[in-house]
XYZ file of C-alpha atoms in Angstrom:
454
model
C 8.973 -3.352 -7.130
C 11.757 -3.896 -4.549
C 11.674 -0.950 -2.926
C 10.414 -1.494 0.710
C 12.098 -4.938 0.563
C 15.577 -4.067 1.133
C 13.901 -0.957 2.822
C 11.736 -1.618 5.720
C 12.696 -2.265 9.859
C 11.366 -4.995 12.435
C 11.358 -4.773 15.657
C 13.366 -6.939 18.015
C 13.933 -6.798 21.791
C 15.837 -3.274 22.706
C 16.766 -2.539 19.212
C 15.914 -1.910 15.412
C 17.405 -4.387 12.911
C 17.978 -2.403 9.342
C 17.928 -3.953 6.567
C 21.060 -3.096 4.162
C 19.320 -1.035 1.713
C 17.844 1.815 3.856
C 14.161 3.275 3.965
C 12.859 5.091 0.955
C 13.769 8.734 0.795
C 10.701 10.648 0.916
C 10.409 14.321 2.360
C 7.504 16.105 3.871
C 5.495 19.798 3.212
C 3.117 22.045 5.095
C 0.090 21.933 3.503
C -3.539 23.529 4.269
C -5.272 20.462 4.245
C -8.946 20.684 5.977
C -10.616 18.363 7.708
C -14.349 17.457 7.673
C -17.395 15.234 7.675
C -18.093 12.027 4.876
C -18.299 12.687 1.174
C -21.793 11.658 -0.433
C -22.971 8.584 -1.967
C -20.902 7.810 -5.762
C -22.988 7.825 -8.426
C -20.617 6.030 -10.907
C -22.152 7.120 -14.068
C -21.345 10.660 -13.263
C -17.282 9.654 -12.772
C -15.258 10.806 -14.889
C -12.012 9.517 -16.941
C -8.522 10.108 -16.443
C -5.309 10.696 -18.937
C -4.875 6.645 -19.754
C -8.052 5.001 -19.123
C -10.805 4.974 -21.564
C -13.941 6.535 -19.562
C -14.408 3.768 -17.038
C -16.192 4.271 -14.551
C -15.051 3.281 -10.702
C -16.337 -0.696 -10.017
C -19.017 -1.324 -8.103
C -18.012 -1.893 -4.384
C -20.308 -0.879 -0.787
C -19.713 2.911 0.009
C -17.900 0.973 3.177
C -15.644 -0.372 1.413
C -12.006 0.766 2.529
C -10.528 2.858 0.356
C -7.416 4.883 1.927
C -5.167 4.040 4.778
C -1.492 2.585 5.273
C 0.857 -0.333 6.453
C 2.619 -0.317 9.565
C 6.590 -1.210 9.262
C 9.245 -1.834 11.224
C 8.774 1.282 13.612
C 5.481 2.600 15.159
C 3.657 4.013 17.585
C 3.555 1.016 19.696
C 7.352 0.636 19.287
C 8.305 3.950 21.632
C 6.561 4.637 25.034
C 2.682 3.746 26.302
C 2.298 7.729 26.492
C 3.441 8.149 22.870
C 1.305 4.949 22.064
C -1.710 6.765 23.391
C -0.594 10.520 21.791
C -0.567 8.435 17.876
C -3.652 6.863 18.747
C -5.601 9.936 19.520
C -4.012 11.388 16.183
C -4.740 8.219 13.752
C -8.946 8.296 16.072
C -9.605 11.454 14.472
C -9.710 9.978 10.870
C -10.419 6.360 11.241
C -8.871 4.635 7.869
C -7.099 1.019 6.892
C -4.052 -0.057 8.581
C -2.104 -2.901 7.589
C 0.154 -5.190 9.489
C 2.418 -8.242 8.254
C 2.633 -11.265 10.904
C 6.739 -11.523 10.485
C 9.004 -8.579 9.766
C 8.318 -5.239 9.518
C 7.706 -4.571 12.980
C 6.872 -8.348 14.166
C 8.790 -11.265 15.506
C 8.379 -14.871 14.168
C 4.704 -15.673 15.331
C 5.279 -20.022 14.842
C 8.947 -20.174 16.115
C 8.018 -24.287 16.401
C 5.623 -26.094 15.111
C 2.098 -25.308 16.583
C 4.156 -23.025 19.046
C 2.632 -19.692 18.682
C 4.041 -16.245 19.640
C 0.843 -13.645 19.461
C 2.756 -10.571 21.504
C 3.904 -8.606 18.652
C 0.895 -8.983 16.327
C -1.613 -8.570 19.927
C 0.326 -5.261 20.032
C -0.402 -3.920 16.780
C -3.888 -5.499 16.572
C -4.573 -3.702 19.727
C -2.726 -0.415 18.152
C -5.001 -0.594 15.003
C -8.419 -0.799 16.875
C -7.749 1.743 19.638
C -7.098 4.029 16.712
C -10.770 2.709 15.051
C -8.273 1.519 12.094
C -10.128 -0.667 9.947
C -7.497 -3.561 10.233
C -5.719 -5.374 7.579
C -3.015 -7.891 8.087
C -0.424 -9.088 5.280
C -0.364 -13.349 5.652
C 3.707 -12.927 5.309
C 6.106 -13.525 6.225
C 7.173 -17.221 6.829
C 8.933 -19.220 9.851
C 12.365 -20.234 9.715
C 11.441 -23.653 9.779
C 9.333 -23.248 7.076
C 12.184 -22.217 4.270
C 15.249 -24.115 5.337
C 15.833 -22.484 8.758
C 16.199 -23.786 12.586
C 13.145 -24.040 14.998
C 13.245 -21.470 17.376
C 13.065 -17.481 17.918
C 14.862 -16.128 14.290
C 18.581 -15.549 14.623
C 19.429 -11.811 14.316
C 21.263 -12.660 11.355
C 18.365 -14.361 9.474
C 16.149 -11.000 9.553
C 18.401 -9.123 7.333
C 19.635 -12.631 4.345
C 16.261 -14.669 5.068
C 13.130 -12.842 5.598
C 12.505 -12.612 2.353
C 12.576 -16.520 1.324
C 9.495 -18.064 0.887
C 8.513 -21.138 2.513
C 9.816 -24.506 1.108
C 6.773 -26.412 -1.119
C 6.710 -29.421 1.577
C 6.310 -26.467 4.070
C 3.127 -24.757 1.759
C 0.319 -26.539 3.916
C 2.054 -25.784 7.623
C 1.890 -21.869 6.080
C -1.364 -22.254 5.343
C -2.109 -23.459 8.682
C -0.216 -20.127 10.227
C -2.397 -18.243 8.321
C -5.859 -19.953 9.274
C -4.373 -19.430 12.621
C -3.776 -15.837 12.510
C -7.816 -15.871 11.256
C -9.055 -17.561 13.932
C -7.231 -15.387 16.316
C -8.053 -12.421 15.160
C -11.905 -12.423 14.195
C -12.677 -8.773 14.010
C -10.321 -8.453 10.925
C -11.696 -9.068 7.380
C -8.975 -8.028 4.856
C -6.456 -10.506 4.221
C -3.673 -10.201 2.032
C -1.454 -12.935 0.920
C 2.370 -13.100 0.674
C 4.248 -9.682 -0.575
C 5.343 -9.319 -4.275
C 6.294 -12.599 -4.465
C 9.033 -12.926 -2.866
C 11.307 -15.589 -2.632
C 9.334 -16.798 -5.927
C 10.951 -14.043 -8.028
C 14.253 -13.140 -7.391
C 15.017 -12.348 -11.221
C 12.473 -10.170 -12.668
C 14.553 -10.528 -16.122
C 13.400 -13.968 -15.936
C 9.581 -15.363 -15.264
C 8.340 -15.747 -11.644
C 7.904 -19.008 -10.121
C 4.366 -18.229 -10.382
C 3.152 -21.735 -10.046
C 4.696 -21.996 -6.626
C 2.990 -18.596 -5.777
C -0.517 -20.303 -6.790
C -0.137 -23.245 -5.295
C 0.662 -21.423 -1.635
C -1.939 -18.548 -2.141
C -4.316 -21.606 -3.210
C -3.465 -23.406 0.515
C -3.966 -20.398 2.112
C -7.072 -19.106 0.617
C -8.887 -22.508 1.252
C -7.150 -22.650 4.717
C -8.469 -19.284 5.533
C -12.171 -19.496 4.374
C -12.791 -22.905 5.789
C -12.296 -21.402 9.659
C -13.379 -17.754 8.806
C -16.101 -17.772 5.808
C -16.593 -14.114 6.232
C -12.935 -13.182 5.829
C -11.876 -11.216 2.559
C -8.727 -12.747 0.994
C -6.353 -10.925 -1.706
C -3.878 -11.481 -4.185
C -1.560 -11.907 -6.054
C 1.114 -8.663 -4.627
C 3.244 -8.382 -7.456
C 5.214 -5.577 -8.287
C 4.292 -4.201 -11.851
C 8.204 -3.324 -12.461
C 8.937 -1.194 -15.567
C 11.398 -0.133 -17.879
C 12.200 2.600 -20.461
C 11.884 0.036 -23.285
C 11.066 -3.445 -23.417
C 8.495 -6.278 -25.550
C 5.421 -5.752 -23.162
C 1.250 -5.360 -23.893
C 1.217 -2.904 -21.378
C 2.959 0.487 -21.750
C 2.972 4.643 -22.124
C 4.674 7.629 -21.973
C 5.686 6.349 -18.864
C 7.607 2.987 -20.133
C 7.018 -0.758 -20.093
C 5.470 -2.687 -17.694
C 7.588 -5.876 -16.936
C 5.877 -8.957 -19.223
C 6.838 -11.020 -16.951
C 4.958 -9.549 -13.928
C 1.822 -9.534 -16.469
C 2.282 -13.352 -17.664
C 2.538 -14.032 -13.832
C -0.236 -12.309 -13.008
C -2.687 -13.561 -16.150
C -1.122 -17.409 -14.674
C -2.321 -16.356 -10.775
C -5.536 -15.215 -11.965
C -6.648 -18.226 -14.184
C -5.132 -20.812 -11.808
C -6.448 -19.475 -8.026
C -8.890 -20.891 -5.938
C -10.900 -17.549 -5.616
C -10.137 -13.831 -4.268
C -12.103 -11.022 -3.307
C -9.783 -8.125 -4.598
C -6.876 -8.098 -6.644
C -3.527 -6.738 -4.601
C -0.552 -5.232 -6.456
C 2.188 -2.589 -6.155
C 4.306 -0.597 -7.882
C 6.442 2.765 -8.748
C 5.906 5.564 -11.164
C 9.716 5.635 -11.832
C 11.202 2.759 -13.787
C 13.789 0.285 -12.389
C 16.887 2.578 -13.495
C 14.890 5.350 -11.113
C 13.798 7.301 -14.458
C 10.691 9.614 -14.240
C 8.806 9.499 -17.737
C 8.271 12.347 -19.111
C 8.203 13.393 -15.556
C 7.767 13.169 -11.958
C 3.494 13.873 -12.676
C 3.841 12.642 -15.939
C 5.248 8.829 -14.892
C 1.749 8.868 -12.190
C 0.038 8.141 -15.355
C 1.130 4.351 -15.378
C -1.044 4.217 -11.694
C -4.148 4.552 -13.735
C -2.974 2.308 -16.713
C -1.991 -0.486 -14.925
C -5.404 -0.279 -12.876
C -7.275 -0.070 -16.323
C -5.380 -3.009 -17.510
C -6.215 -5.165 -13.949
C -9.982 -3.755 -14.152
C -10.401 -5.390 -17.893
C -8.823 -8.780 -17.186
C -10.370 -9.314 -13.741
C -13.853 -8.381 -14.401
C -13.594 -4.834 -11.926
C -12.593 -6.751 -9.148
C -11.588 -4.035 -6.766
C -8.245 -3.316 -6.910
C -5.624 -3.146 -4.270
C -2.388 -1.031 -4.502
C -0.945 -2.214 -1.318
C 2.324 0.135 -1.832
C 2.898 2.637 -3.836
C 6.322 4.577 -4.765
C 7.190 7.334 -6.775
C 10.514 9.052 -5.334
C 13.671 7.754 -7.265
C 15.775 6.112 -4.394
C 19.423 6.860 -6.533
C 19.716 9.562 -3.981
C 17.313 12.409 -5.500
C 16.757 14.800 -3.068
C 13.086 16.684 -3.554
C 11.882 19.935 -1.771
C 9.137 18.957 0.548
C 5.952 20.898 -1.456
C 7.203 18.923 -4.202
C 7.266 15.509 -2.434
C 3.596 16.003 -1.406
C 2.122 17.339 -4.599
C 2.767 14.165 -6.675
C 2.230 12.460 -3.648
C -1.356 13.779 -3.799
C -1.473 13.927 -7.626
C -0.987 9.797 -7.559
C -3.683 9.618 -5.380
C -6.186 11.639 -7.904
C -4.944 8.824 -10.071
C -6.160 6.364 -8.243
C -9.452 8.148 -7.382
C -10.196 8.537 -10.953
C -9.074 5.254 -12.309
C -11.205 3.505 -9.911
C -8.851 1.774 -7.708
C -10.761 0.450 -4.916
C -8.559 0.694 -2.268
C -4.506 2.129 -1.795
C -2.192 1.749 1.274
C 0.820 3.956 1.866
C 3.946 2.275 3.109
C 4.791 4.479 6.000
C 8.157 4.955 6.629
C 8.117 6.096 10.095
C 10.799 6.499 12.971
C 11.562 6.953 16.306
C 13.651 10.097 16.277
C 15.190 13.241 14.197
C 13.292 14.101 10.654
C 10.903 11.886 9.140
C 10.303 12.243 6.271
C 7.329 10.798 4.797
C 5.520 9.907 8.058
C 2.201 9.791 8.490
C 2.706 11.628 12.356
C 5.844 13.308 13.963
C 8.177 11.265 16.305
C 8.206 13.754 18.429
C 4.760 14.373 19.084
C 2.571 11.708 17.664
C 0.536 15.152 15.636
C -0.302 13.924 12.081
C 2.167 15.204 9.840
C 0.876 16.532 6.629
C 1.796 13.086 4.866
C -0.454 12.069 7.487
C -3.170 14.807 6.865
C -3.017 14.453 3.390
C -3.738 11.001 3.722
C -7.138 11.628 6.433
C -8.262 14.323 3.765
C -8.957 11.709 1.246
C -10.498 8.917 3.726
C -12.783 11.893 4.427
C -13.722 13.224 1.245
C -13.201 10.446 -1.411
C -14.326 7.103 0.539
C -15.622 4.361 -1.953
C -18.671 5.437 -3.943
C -17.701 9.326 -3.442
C -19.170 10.518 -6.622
C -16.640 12.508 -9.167
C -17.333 15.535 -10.732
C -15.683 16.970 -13.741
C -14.345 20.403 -12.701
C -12.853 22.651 -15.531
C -9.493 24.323 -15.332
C -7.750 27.226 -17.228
C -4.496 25.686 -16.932
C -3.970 22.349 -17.299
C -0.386 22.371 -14.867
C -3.381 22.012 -12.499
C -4.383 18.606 -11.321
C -7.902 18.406 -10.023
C -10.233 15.896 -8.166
C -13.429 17.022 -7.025
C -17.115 16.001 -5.137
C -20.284 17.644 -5.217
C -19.132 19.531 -1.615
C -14.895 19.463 -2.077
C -12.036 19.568 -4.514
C -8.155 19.379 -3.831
C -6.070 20.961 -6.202
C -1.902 20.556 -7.201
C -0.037 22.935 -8.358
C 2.488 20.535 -10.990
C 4.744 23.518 -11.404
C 7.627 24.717 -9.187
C 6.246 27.912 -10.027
C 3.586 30.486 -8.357
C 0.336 30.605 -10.907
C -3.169 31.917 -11.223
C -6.074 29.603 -13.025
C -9.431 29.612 -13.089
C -10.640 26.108 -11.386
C -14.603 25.122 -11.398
C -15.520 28.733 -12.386
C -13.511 30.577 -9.587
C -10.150 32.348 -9.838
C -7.469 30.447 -7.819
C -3.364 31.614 -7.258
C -1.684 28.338 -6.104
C 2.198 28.340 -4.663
C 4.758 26.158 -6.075
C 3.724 22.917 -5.554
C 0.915 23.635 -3.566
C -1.794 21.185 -2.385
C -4.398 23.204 -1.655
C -8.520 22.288 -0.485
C -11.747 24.042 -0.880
C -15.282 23.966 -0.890
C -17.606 23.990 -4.113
């Protein structure tokens, strides 16, 4: 998916550079969303299936392993004032989850405008951002140089952020990445998660037409090696392709919610039998399809989340599984209400709970001023918004290993995910209704995302 691509800010001096296609439209809700202490140890066995995936149960991972959290972009808290800085911080202390940073774009400046010339002050800031806030940090190995992909030596033109970001280093310019990147390891040691490049771009600029996929390799390849020779201990992802679909298509992977891309499959089967190694497996993707259809529906498309995550679990072995993004508003201009933004909002994430995805990131649209929707904390203020709550309920209550219970409902417009101590329930209907939910009689608002104890 393209979606952040065209949509996503980075910081330069004094200003914001846009790119031309605008951040994805999401809108916010007030939701009761409690807060409280850790979910208990999984006991896999006990999990049970979702709509799509045939009774698997979550892969084994360490109950630390991160599960929830989000990517910084092009604004942020360290982006407005030291006070606000400090006001975000407290917020994002409270609930200590991933955060994700790339080293160019989306909020950073070129970090190798020469040759073993190395500009740190961008990526020191959001580093230092992510730990203050006990963030477990992440940070995105993309995106390359100038110098690397046909471009001068030097700080990156103005010009170049918006038509060149996006390219991906030249092949003769694979190994100096690859340096950049065991670079970035070295100087930052108290950061594990490593992801490498972002849905392939610059290798797939048609996705009617196969990915340059044996380019992709042959960099992630580089850069994996590169990475574990000066940091043994680091944990390095790929591949970060989109899993585009369509209404109809030829494709071995599809639903009620259309066709997955064959291309973006083949790509992925060639990354997978080709690489060097990985520790998870990092995609993204949209509910919708590319023509911004919702099939049968805006809940009802959420089931491809769990379908493509079945499909990556069986040809990987149940190595944990990424979604490093994660979309499912139609950006054609589809306005939403905000209650019904953040229901399937929190109804994907039940897919992902219960289709054993090991880890998801939200992209976080923030801003500096006026109405943001979709941020994780208000611009204002730096208080957690209830994107932002929503987000801390499930680091809190369904961490890696949380152990799933099946809870019955009355009415299946319902969407439940539930833990021996806590379930959050979705109301999938515009509508007020009354069901019966793990033996106790529940009235739920339109679109309501609603906690409670068990």
């Amino acid at each position: 998916m393209a979606s952040h691509s065209g949509g996503s800010t980075w910081r330069r001096p004094g200003r914001v550079i846009a790119s031309a296609a605008g951040v994805l439209a999401m809108a916010l809700i007030v939701a009761g969303c409690s807060s409280a202490g850790p979910a208990d140890r999984a006991d896999p066995a006990t999990s049970p299936s979702t709509p799509g995936v045939k009774g698997q149960k979550p892969p084994a991972v360490d109950p630390a392993w991160p599960r929830w959290g989000f990517t910084h972009t092009g604004i942020s808290a360290n982006n407005v004032t030291d006070r606000f800085e400090q006001d975000v911080t407290r917020t994002l202390a409270e609930t200590p989850m991933l955060q994700n940073q790339h080293i160019m774009g989306f909020g950073a400046l070129n970090p190798e405008p020469r040759p073993q010339e190395f500009f740190w002050e961008d990526l020191d800031s959001r580093t230092n951002l992510m730990k203050q806030s006990a963030g477990t940090q992440i940070i995105t190995l993309c995106c390359a140089p100038d110098w690397m992909k046909g471009g001068p030596e030097g700080p990156t033109e103005e010009s170049a952020w918006t038509e060149h970001l996006e390219d991906a280093p030249y092949p003769e310019h694979f190994d100096d990445f690859a340096k950049l990147s065991a670079a970035v390891a070295t100087k930052y040691p108290d950061v594990t998660y490593f992801m490498v490049w972002n849905e392939l771009k610059g290798f797939w600029k048609d996705h009617s037409k196969p990915a340059d996929i044996k380019g992709y390799t042959d960099l992630y390849n580089k850069v994996y090696d590169a990475v574990k020779a000066v940091r043994p201990d680091a944990k390095v992802g790929g591949p970060y392709i989109g899993f585009d679909s369509n209404k109809t298509g030829e494709s071995e992977l599809r639903g009620p919610w259309g066709v997955v891309n064959q291309n973006a499959l083949d790509a992925f089967d060639y990354w997978f039998k080709n690489k060097k190694g990985a520790d998870f497996i990092v995609v993204d993707g949209a509910s919708l399809t590319d023509a911004h259809q919702l099939l049968p529906d805006a809940f009802g498309a959420l089931g491809k989340f769990s379908a493509v995550t079945e499909w990556l679990r069986q040809k990987t072995g149940d190595l944990p599984v990424w979604w490093s993004e994660w979309y499912f508003v139609p950006e054609d201009g589809t306005t939403w209400s905000e209650s019904m933004r953040l229901a399937v909002q929190a109804a994907s994430m039940i897919e992902f709970a219960k289709s054993g995805a090991a880890t998801a990131l939200y992209w976080n649209p923030q801003t500096k001023q006026g109405t943001c929707q979709g941020c994780m904390w208000d611009p204002r203020t730096g208080a957690a918004l209830p994107t932002g709550r929503l987000v801390g309920d499930f680091v809190k209550w369904f961490p890696a290993g949380a152990e799933l219970q099946q809870v019955a409902t009355s009415d299946p417009k319902v969407r439940v995910l539930a833990q021996p101590r806590r379930l959050v329930m979705v109301n999938t209907t515009n509508a007020r209704l009354t069901a019966t939910v793990d033996g106790k009689q529940v009235t739920l608002r339109p679109y309501e995302v609603k906690w409670a104890g068990r």
